[in-house]
Coordinates of C-alpha atoms in Angstrom, one line a residue:
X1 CA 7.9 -53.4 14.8
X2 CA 8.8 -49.7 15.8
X3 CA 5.0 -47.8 16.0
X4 CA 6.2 -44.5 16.7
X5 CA 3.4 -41.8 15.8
X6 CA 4.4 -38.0 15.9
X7 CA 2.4 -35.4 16.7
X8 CA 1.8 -32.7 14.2
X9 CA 0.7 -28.8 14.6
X10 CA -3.3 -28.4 14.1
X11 CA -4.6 -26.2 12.2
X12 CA -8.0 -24.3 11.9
X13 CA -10.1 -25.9 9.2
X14 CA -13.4 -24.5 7.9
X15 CA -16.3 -26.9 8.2
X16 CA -16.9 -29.8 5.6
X17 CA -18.8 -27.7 2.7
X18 CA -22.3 -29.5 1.2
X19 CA -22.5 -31.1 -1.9
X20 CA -20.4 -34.0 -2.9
X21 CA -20.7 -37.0 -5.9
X22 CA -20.0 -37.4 -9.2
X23 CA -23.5 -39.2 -9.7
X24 CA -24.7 -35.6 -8.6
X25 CA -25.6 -36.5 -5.0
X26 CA -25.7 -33.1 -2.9
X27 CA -24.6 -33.4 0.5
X28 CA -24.6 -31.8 3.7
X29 CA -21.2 -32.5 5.2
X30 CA -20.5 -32.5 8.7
X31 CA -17.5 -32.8 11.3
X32 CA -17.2 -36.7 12.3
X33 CA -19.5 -37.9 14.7
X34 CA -19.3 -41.0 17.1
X35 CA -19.6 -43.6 14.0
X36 CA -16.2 -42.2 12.5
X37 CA -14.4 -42.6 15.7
X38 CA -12.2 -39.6 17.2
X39 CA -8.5 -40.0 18.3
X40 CA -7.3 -39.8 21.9
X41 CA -4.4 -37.0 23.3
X42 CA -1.7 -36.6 19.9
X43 CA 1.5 -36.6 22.5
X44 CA 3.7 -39.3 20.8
X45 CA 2.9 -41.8 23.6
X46 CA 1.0 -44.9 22.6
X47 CA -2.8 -44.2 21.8
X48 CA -6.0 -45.5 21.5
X49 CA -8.6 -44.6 19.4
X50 CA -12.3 -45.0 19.1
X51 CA -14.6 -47.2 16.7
X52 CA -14.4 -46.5 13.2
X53 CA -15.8 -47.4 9.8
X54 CA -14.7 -48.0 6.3
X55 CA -16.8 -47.3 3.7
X56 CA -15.6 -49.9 1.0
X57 CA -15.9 -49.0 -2.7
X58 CA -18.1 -52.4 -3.7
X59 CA -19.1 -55.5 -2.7
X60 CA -17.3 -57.6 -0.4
X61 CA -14.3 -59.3 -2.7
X62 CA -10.8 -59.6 -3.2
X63 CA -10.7 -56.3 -3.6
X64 CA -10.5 -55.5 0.1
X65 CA -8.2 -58.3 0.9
X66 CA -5.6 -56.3 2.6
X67 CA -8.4 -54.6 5.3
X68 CA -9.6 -58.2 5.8
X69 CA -6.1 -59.5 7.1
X70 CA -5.6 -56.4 8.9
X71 CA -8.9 -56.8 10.9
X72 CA -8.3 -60.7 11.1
X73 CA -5.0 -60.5 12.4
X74 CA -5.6 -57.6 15.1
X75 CA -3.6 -54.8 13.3
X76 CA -6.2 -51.8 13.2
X77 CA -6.3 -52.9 17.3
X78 CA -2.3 -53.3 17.9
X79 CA -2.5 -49.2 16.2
X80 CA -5.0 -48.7 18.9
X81 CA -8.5 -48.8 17.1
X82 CA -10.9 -50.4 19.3
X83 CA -13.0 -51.7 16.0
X84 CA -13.0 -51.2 12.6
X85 CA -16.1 -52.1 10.9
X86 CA -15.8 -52.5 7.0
X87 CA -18.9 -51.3 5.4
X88 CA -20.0 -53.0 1.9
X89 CA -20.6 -50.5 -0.9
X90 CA -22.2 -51.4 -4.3
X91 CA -24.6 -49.5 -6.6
X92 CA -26.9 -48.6 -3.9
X93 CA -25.1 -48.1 -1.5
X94 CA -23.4 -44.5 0.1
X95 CA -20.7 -43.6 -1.6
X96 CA -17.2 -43.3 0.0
X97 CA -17.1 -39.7 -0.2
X98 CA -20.7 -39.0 1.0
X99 CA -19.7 -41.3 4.0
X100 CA -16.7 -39.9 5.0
X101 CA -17.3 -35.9 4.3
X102 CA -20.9 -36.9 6.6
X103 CA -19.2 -38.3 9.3
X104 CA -20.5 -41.7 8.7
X105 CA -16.9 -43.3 8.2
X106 CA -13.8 -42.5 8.7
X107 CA -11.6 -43.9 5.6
X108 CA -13.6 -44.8 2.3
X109 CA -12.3 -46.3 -0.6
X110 CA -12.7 -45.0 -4.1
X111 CA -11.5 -43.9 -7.5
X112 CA -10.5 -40.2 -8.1
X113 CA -12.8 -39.9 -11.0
X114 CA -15.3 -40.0 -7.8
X115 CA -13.1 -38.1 -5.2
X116 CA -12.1 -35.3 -7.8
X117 CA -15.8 -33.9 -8.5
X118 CA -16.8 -34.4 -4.9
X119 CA -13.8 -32.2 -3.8
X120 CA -14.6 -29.5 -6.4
X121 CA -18.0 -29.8 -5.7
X122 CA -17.6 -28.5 -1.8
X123 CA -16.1 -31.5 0.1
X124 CA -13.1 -31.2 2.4
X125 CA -11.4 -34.1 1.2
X126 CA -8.5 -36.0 0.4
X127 CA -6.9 -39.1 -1.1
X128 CA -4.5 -40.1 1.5
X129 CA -3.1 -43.6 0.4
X130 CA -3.7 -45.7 -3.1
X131 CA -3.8 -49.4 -2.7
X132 CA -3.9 -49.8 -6.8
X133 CA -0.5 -48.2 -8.8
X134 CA -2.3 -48.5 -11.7
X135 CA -6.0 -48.3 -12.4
X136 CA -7.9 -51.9 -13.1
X137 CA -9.2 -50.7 -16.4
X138 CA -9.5 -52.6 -19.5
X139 CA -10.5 -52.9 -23.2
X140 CA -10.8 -56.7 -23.3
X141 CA -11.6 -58.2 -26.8
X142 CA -11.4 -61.6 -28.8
X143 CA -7.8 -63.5 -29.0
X144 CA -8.4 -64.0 -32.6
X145 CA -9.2 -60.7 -33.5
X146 CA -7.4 -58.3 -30.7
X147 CA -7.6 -55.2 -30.2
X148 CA -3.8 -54.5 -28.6
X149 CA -3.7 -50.6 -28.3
X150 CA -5.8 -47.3 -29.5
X151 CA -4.9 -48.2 -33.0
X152 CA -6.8 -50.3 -33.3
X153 CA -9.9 -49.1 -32.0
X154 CA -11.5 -47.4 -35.9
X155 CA -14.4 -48.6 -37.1
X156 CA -14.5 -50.9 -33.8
X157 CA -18.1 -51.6 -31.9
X158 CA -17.4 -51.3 -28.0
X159 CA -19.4 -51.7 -25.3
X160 CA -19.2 -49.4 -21.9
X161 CA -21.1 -49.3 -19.1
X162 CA -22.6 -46.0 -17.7
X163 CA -20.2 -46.2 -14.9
X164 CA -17.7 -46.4 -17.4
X165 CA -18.4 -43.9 -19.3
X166 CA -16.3 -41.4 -17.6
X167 CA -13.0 -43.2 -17.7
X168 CA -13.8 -44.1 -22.1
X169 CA -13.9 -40.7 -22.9
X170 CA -11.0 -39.6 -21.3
X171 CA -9.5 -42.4 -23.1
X172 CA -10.2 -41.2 -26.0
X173 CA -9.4 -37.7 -25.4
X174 CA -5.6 -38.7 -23.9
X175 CA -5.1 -40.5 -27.6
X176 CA -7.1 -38.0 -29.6
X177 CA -9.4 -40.5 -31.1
X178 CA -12.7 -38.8 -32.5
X179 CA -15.9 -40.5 -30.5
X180 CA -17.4 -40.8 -34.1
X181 CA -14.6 -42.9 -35.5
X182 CA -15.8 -45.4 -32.8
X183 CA -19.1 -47.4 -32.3
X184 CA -19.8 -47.1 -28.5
X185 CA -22.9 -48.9 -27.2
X186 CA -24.7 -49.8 -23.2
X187 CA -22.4 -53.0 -22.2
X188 CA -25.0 -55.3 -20.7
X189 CA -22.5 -58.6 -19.5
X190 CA -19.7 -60.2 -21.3
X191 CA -21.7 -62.3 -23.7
X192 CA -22.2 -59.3 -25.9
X193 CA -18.0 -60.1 -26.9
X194 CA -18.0 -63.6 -26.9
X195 CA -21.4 -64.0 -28.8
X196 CA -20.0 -61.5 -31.5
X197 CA -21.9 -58.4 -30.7
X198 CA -19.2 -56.7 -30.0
X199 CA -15.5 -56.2 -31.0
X200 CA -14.5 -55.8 -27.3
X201 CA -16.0 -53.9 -23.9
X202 CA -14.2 -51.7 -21.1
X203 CA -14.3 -53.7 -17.8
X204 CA -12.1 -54.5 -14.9
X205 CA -8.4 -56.5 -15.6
X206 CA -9.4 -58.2 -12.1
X207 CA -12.6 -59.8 -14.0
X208 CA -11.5 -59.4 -17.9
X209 CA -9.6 -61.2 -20.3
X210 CA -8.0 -63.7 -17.7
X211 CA -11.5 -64.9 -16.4
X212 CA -13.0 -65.0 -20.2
X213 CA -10.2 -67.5 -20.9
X214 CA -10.4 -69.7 -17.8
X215 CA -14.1 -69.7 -18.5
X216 CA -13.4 -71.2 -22.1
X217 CA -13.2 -68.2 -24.4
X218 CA -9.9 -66.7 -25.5
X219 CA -9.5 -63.4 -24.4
X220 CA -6.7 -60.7 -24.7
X221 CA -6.9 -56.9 -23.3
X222 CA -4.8 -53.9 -22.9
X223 CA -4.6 -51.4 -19.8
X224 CA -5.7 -48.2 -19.8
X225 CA -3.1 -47.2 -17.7
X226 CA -0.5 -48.2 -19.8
X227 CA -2.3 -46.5 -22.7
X228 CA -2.8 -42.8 -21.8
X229 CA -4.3 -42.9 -18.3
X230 CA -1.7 -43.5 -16.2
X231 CA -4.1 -43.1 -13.0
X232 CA -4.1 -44.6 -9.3
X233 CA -7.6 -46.9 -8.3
X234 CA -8.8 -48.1 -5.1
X235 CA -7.9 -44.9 -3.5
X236 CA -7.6 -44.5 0.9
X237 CA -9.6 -41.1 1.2
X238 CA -10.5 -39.4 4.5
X239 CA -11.8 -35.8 5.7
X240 CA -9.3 -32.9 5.8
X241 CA -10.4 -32.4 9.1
X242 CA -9.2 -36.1 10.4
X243 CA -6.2 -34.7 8.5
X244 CA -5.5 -31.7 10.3
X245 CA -7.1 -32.5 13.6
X246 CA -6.4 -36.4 14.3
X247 CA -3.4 -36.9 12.1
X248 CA -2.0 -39.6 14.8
X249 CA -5.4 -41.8 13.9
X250 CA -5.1 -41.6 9.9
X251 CA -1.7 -42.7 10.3
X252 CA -2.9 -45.1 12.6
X253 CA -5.1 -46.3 10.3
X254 CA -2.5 -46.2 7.3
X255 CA -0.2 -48.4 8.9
X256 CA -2.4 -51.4 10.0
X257 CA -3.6 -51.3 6.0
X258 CA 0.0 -51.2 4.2
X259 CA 0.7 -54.3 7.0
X260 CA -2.7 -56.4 6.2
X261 CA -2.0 -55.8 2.7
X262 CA 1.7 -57.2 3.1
X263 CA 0.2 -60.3 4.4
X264 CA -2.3 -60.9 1.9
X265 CA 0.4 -60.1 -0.6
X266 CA 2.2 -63.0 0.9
X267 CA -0.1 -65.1 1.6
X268 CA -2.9 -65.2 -1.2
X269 CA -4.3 -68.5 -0.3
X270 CA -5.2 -67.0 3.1
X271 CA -6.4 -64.1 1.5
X272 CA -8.6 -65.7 -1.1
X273 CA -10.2 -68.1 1.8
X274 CA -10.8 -64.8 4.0
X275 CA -12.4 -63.6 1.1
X276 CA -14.5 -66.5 -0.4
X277 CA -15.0 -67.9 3.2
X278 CA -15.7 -65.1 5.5
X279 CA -16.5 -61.5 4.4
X280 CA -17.7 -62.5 0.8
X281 CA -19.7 -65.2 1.7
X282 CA -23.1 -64.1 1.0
X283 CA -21.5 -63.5 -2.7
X284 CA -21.2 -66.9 -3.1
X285 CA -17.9 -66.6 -5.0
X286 CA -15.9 -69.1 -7.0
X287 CA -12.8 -69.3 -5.4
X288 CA -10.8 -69.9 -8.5
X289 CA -12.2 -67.2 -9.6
X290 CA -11.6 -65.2 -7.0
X291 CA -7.8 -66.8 -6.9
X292 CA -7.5 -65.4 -10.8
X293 CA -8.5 -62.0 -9.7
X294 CA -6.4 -61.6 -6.5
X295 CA -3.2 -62.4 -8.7
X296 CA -4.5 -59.9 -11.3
X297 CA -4.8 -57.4 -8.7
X298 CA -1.1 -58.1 -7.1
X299 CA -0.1 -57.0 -10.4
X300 CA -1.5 -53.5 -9.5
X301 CA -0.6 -53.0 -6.4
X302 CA 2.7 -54.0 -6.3
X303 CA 5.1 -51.9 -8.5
X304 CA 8.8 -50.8 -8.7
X305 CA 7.9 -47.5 -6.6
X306 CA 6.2 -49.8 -4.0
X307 CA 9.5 -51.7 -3.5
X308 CA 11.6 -48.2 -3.1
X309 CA 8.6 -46.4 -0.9
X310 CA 5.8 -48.7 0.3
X311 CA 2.3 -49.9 -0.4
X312 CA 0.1 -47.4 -0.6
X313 CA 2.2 -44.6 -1.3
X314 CA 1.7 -42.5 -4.6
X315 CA 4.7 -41.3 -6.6
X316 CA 5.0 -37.5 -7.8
X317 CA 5.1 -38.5 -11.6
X318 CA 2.0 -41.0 -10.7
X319 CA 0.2 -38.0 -8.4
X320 CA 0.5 -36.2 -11.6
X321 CA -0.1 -38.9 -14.3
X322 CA -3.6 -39.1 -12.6
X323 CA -3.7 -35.4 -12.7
X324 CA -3.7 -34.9 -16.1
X325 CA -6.1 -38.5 -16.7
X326 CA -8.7 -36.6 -14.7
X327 CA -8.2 -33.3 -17.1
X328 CA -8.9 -35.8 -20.1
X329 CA -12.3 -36.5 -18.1
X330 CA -12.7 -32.7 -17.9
X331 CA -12.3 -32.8 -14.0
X332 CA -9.3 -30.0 -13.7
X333 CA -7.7 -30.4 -10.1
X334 CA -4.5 -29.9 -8.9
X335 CA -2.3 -32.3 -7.0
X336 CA -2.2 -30.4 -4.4
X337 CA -6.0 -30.0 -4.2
X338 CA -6.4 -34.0 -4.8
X339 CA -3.6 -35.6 -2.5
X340 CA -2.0 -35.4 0.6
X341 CA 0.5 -38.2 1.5
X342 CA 2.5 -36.5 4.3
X343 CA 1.2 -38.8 6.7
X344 CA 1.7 -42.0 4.9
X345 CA 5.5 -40.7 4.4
X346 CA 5.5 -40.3 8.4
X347 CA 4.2 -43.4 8.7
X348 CA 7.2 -45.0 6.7
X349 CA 9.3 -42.7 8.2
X350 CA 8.7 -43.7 11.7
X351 CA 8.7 -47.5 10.5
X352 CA 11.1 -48.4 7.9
X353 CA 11.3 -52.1 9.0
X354 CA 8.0 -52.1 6.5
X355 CA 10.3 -51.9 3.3
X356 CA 11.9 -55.4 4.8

């Protein structure tokens, strides 16, 4: 496989501003430090680069199946990394963008419901890659009385969690549904639908209606995505500076991921194992269960763009879809201030045996 990386002109940057988070953590941002690694002479010969981490966007699942292969099967080393050390998130843990913008990691993984605020709230970020085309979430409800689309929703009892809360109103907002002509109360687990407390809850596709069923309780659900908020999830952000100053290392980085996912893609029983076996198993997942949520997910990542231009990459009609979701959440950013995927189109530029 051709790994050609190009050098590209640097440019002054100012430094990483404080205060990031949409949970209103202030932070003081920094240049990266040892921990985030720093890349060797950009001169188009082969390189190698320092230790780095990832700050992943949750626990340990299936959800980071494509980093797993890629650090099992020696990719982020054949691009030259000496490590790469994934780094659990989860509700108490850093969050991706207070990780990167402090120097702490060098890649995180998010949502740009997250990244958006942080970025107008000072950090010198941006989303550089999107494993999910579509955004995971979901208004899951009974099979005997389904909710199928926003029409439905009147007079309906739905439960959201606080995390969620966010991505509901904007759903609203995108299909001009009045908050009052809905019931909207704290989801505590699942039980709340199948015990009848509710007429359906906002959750995850990867852990929705499919799981319900297979657990014994008919389930349907729509996406969000396919319903007003046509918005990129799991998204590859990294510091402008790593942008501008070590361009050969984030596309480094990019191509090792787009390759691990491609083998998890094809090979999901591998992928499930790594995941159940390895780096999940303090979770002590089901693997069925993590088996029905990996082949949910494939259904995000993998798209008719991705066949044209490559995993990872974001369309301009998607770069803009999730523009104008993230207006619905009253976060007002501009594509240009969100995204920058000129590396990840070098990256496929210099290697087009990856569309094979």
């Amino acid at each position: 496989m051709t790994r050609s990386f190009t050098a590209r002109p640097r440019r002054r940057i100012a430094g990483l501003a404080a205060a990031v988070a949409a949970a209103g953590l202030l932070l003081s941002a920094c240049s990266s430090d040892d921990t985030a690694g720093s890349s060797g002479d950009a001169s188009g010969a082969a390189e190698s680069f320092d230790a780095v981490s990832v700050q992943l966007s949750w626990l340990k699942n299936q959800q980071f199946a494509g980093e797993y292969l890629a650090v099992e099967d020696g990719l982020y080393t054949d691009a030259g990394f000496a490590d790469v050390t994934l780094t659990a998130g989860g509700s108490s843990a850093t969050s991706a963008e207070a990780a990167v913008a402090s120097g702490q990691a060098f890649v995180g993984l998010s949502s740009p419901l997250i990244t958006a605020p942080a970025i107008q709230s000072g950090a010198a970020l941006k989303i550089v890659g999107a494993t999910y085309q579509q955004n995971p979430f979901a208004l899951v409800s009974a099979t005997s009385a389904p909710i199928e689309g926003p029409d439905d929703l009147a007079g309906k009892t739905i439960a959201v969690s606080d995390s969620n809360t966010l991505v509901w109103n904007a759903f609203l907002a995108a299909n001009e549904i009045d908050a009052s002509e809905v019931t909207t109360v704290p989801l505590s687990d699942t039980s709340m639908l199948t015990t009848g407390q509710v007429d359906g809850f906002i959750g995850y596709t990867t852990t929705g209606a499919a799981a319900l069923t297979a657990a014994g309780f008919d389930a349907t659900e729509f996406l969000l995505a396919e319903n007003g908020l046509p918005m990129v999830g799991e998204v590859l952000v990294t510091s402008q500076e790593a942008i501008d100053e070590r361009p050969e290392e984030v596309k480094a980085f990019l191509l090792a991921t787009a390759e691990g996912w491609r083998a998890a893609l094809d090979d999901p029983e591998r992928a499930v194992d790594l995941t159940v076996n390895t780096y999940g198993k303090e979770q002590q997942y089901d693997a069925d269960a993590i088996t029905l949520s990996f082949d949910r997910q494939a259904t995000l990542i993998e798209s008719d763009e991705t066949a044209t231009n490559g995993l990872l990459t974001v369309s301009d009609e998607l770069q803009e879809g999730t523009i104008a979701s993230l207006g619905y959440a009253g976060v007002d950013i501009t594509a240009d201030e969100l995204f920058d995927l000129s590396l990840l189109d070098e990256v496929y530029a210099e290697n087009p045996d990856l569309l094979s």
